[in-house]
Short mmCIF file of C-alpha atoms in Angstrom, two decimals:
data_model
loop_
_atom_site.label_atom_id
_atom_site.label_comp_id
_atom_site.label_asym_id
_atom_site.label_seq_id
_atom_site.Cartn_x
_atom_site.Cartn_y
_atom_site.Cartn_z
CA UNK A 1 117.80 111.08 111.87
CA UNK A 2 117.36 107.57 110.75
CA UNK A 3 117.32 104.89 113.50
CA UNK A 4 116.96 101.19 113.11
CA UNK A 5 113.36 100.61 113.92
CA UNK A 6 113.54 96.84 113.63
CA UNK A 7 116.30 96.78 116.36
CA UNK A 8 114.24 99.10 118.59
CA UNK A 9 111.28 96.71 118.19
CA UNK A 10 113.51 93.77 118.86
CA UNK A 11 114.77 95.27 122.09
CA UNK A 12 111.39 96.11 123.48
CA UNK A 13 109.73 92.91 122.31
CA UNK A 14 109.20 91.36 125.69
CA UNK A 15 107.81 94.39 127.36
CA UNK A 16 105.54 95.00 124.27
CA UNK A 17 104.25 91.43 124.43
CA UNK A 18 103.45 91.78 128.11
CA UNK A 19 101.57 95.03 127.54
CA UNK A 20 99.70 93.69 124.36
CA UNK A 21 98.43 90.55 125.88
CA UNK A 22 96.60 92.66 128.38
CA UNK A 23 95.15 94.89 125.63
CA UNK A 24 91.63 94.48 124.30
CA UNK A 25 90.84 95.11 120.49
CA UNK A 26 90.39 98.64 119.32
CA UNK A 27 87.00 99.64 118.48
CA UNK A 28 87.86 100.91 115.20
CA UNK A 29 89.27 97.44 114.28
CA UNK A 30 86.37 95.67 115.68
CA UNK A 31 84.11 97.97 113.47
CA UNK A 32 86.28 97.43 110.53
CA UNK A 33 86.23 93.77 110.98
CA UNK A 34 82.33 93.79 110.50
CA UNK A 35 82.83 95.39 107.19
CA UNK A 36 85.28 92.71 105.76
CA UNK A 37 84.32 89.90 103.49
CA UNK A 38 83.42 86.90 105.54
CA UNK A 39 86.32 84.50 105.70
CA UNK A 40 88.40 86.79 103.61
CA UNK A 41 92.18 86.96 103.50
CA UNK A 42 93.52 89.85 105.67
CA UNK A 43 96.96 91.23 105.87
CA UNK A 44 98.25 92.94 109.19
CA UNK A 45 101.09 95.17 108.19
CA UNK A 46 103.32 95.62 111.38
CA UNK A 47 101.48 92.81 113.16
CA UNK A 48 103.89 92.73 116.12
CA UNK A 49 103.27 89.84 118.38
CA UNK A 50 100.11 89.06 116.70
CA UNK A 51 97.88 90.04 119.85
CA UNK A 52 95.28 91.24 119.96
CA UNK A 53 94.72 92.06 116.17
CA UNK A 54 95.52 88.93 114.46
CA UNK A 55 94.15 86.74 117.27
CA UNK A 56 90.75 88.75 117.00
CA UNK A 57 90.71 88.30 113.16
CA UNK A 58 91.58 84.50 113.37
CA UNK A 59 88.88 84.04 115.97
CA UNK A 60 86.37 85.38 113.57
CA UNK A 61 87.21 82.91 110.76
CA UNK A 62 89.49 85.25 108.60
CA UNK A 63 92.51 83.91 106.84
CA UNK A 64 95.29 85.99 108.44
CA UNK A 65 98.74 87.07 107.21
CA UNK A 66 100.88 89.11 109.54
CA UNK A 67 104.08 90.75 108.47
CA UNK A 68 106.66 92.66 110.70
CA UNK A 69 110.28 93.72 110.28
CA UNK A 70 111.06 92.55 113.92
CA UNK A 71 112.21 88.93 114.04
CA UNK A 72 111.38 88.71 117.79
CA UNK A 73 107.89 90.04 117.36
CA UNK A 74 107.24 87.36 114.61
CA UNK A 75 108.60 84.73 117.00
CA UNK A 76 106.05 85.68 119.53
CA UNK A 77 103.22 85.83 116.90
CA UNK A 78 103.98 82.18 115.83
CA UNK A 79 103.91 80.95 119.20
CA UNK A 80 100.15 81.94 119.45
CA UNK A 81 99.29 79.02 117.15
CA UNK A 82 96.47 80.91 115.58
CA UNK A 83 94.12 78.85 113.11
CA UNK A 84 94.51 79.94 109.47
CA UNK A 85 97.32 82.47 110.36
CA UNK A 86 100.71 82.87 108.82
CA UNK A 87 103.51 85.25 110.17
CA UNK A 88 106.56 86.42 108.10
CA UNK A 89 109.52 88.67 108.78
CA UNK A 90 108.81 91.07 105.96
CA UNK A 91 108.90 94.67 105.00
CA UNK A 92 105.80 95.79 103.38
CA UNK A 93 107.96 97.86 100.86
CA UNK A 94 109.34 94.57 99.46
CA UNK A 95 106.64 92.08 100.42
CA UNK A 96 105.52 89.85 97.44
CA UNK A 97 102.76 87.24 98.25
CA UNK A 98 101.43 84.81 95.97
CA UNK A 99 97.84 86.08 96.20
CA UNK A 100 95.93 89.35 97.06
CA UNK A 101 94.06 90.42 100.11
CA UNK A 102 90.49 91.36 100.95
CA UNK A 103 91.53 93.69 103.61
CA UNK A 104 94.71 95.32 105.09
CA UNK A 105 95.31 96.77 108.59
CA UNK A 106 98.22 99.01 109.21
CA UNK A 107 97.61 100.18 112.74
CA UNK A 108 100.53 102.20 114.05
CA UNK A 109 102.97 100.91 111.46
CA UNK A 110 103.34 102.69 108.13
CA UNK A 111 104.52 105.88 109.90
CA UNK A 112 107.83 104.07 110.55
CA UNK A 113 108.55 103.93 106.81
CA UNK A 114 111.18 106.40 105.61
CA UNK A 115 109.84 109.75 104.48
CA UNK A 116 111.20 109.33 101.01
CA UNK A 117 109.13 106.09 100.57
CA UNK A 118 105.88 107.40 101.95
CA UNK A 119 104.44 108.08 98.62
CA UNK A 120 105.08 104.48 97.50
CA UNK A 121 102.75 102.97 100.33
CA UNK A 122 99.60 103.52 98.56
CA UNK A 123 100.66 102.01 95.25
CA UNK A 124 102.07 98.87 97.12
CA UNK A 125 98.89 98.44 99.24
CA UNK A 126 96.78 98.83 96.00
CA UNK A 127 98.94 96.04 94.33
CA UNK A 128 98.44 93.83 97.32
CA UNK A 129 94.60 94.00 97.27
CA UNK A 130 91.62 92.79 95.48
CA UNK A 131 88.91 95.07 94.11
CA UNK A 132 86.55 95.88 96.87
CA UNK A 133 89.17 95.31 99.53
CA UNK A 134 89.19 97.62 102.62
CA UNK A 135 92.24 99.37 104.07
CA UNK A 136 92.50 100.77 107.65
CA UNK A 137 95.52 102.57 108.85
CA UNK A 138 96.71 105.12 111.41
CA UNK A 139 99.08 107.85 110.52
CA UNK A 140 100.50 111.25 111.16
CA UNK A 141 98.72 114.30 109.72
CA UNK A 142 101.69 116.62 108.88
CA UNK A 143 104.54 116.35 106.47
CA UNK A 144 107.84 115.54 107.98
CA UNK A 145 109.91 113.18 110.11
CA UNK A 146 110.63 112.94 113.83
CA UNK A 147 112.32 110.62 116.34
CA UNK A 148 110.46 109.64 119.37
CA UNK A 149 110.96 107.30 122.27
CA UNK A 150 109.27 104.21 123.75
CA UNK A 151 110.56 102.37 126.80
CA UNK A 152 113.95 103.96 126.46
CA UNK A 153 114.47 103.02 122.79
CA UNK A 154 114.40 105.61 119.87
CA UNK A 155 111.80 105.22 117.14
CA UNK A 156 111.72 106.98 113.79
CA UNK A 157 108.39 108.34 112.46
CA UNK A 158 107.44 110.17 109.19
CA UNK A 159 104.32 111.27 107.39
CA UNK A 160 102.92 113.32 104.62
CA UNK A 161 100.14 115.81 105.09
CA UNK A 162 96.37 114.70 104.99
CA UNK A 163 95.65 116.22 101.77
CA UNK A 164 98.68 114.43 100.04
CA UNK A 165 97.54 111.07 101.58
CA UNK A 166 94.01 111.52 100.40
CA UNK A 167 95.33 112.36 96.91
CA UNK A 168 97.61 109.36 96.76
CA UNK A 169 94.83 107.03 97.89
CA UNK A 170 92.68 108.24 95.19
CA UNK A 171 95.43 108.02 92.43
CA UNK A 172 95.98 104.30 93.46
CA UNK A 173 92.43 103.37 93.15
CA UNK A 174 90.88 103.92 96.69
CA UNK A 175 87.80 105.64 97.76
CA UNK A 176 88.03 107.16 101.22
CA UNK A 177 85.19 105.97 103.48
CA UNK A 178 86.54 107.59 106.69
CA UNK A 179 89.17 110.11 107.40
CA UNK A 180 89.25 111.36 111.01
CA UNK A 181 91.95 113.47 112.49
CA UNK A 182 92.74 113.44 116.17
CA UNK A 183 91.09 110.14 116.66
CA UNK A 184 90.76 109.16 120.40
CA UNK A 185 89.99 105.67 121.80
CA UNK A 186 90.08 104.42 125.37
CA UNK A 187 92.25 101.40 124.52
CA UNK A 188 95.25 102.89 123.07
CA UNK A 189 94.71 106.73 123.22
CA UNK A 190 94.80 109.41 120.52
CA UNK A 191 96.09 109.10 117.01
CA UNK A 192 96.72 111.88 114.59
CA UNK A 193 94.98 110.38 111.75
CA UNK A 194 92.57 107.41 111.11
CA UNK A 195 91.58 106.31 107.57
CA UNK A 196 89.48 103.55 106.17
CA UNK A 197 89.48 103.19 102.37
CA UNK A 198 88.02 100.94 99.73
CA UNK A 199 89.68 99.59 96.62
CA UNK A 200 87.37 100.61 93.76
CA UNK A 201 85.78 97.91 91.67
CA UNK A 202 86.33 98.58 88.14
#
């Protein structure tokens, strides 16, 4: 069942870039941005070509780090020349930055992580964040793995059930601020699950 998600994204990169350049920011991300620490350090996991999310963050004075497994996507992101933004070809499972972040966005990205590593995600994000940091992500809502298709290329997806995700977040120091199933938005359509969580301050 496993497919090379990196190669699939490399293959659709040009089309992806064309589409995303015409896309406005999601309302959930705009709302999330207003809750972030001003001028904080923000990590975008699966940043793609950097537009519109990283561009939106940089324009509002945040220090942005974007990571993606697709080399071609990162090339496009670097071409944006965004202020206070850095982009790296990295997998969040092995990413080891010098400092920690005040916010993490993982919009449509962590569902590509292998099913057997899904439980690790929340510990990893916890390790990457400062106390009080906010974490927004979209995901599936049922346990399992599937292969879908986008623009003629296969894409692997996996998820845990919502109850398990909630449990893992709490185990790793997060308080759930919002958990919405079947989230709908004009910009990008419907998502099975949207969560916003805050890293507890001890």
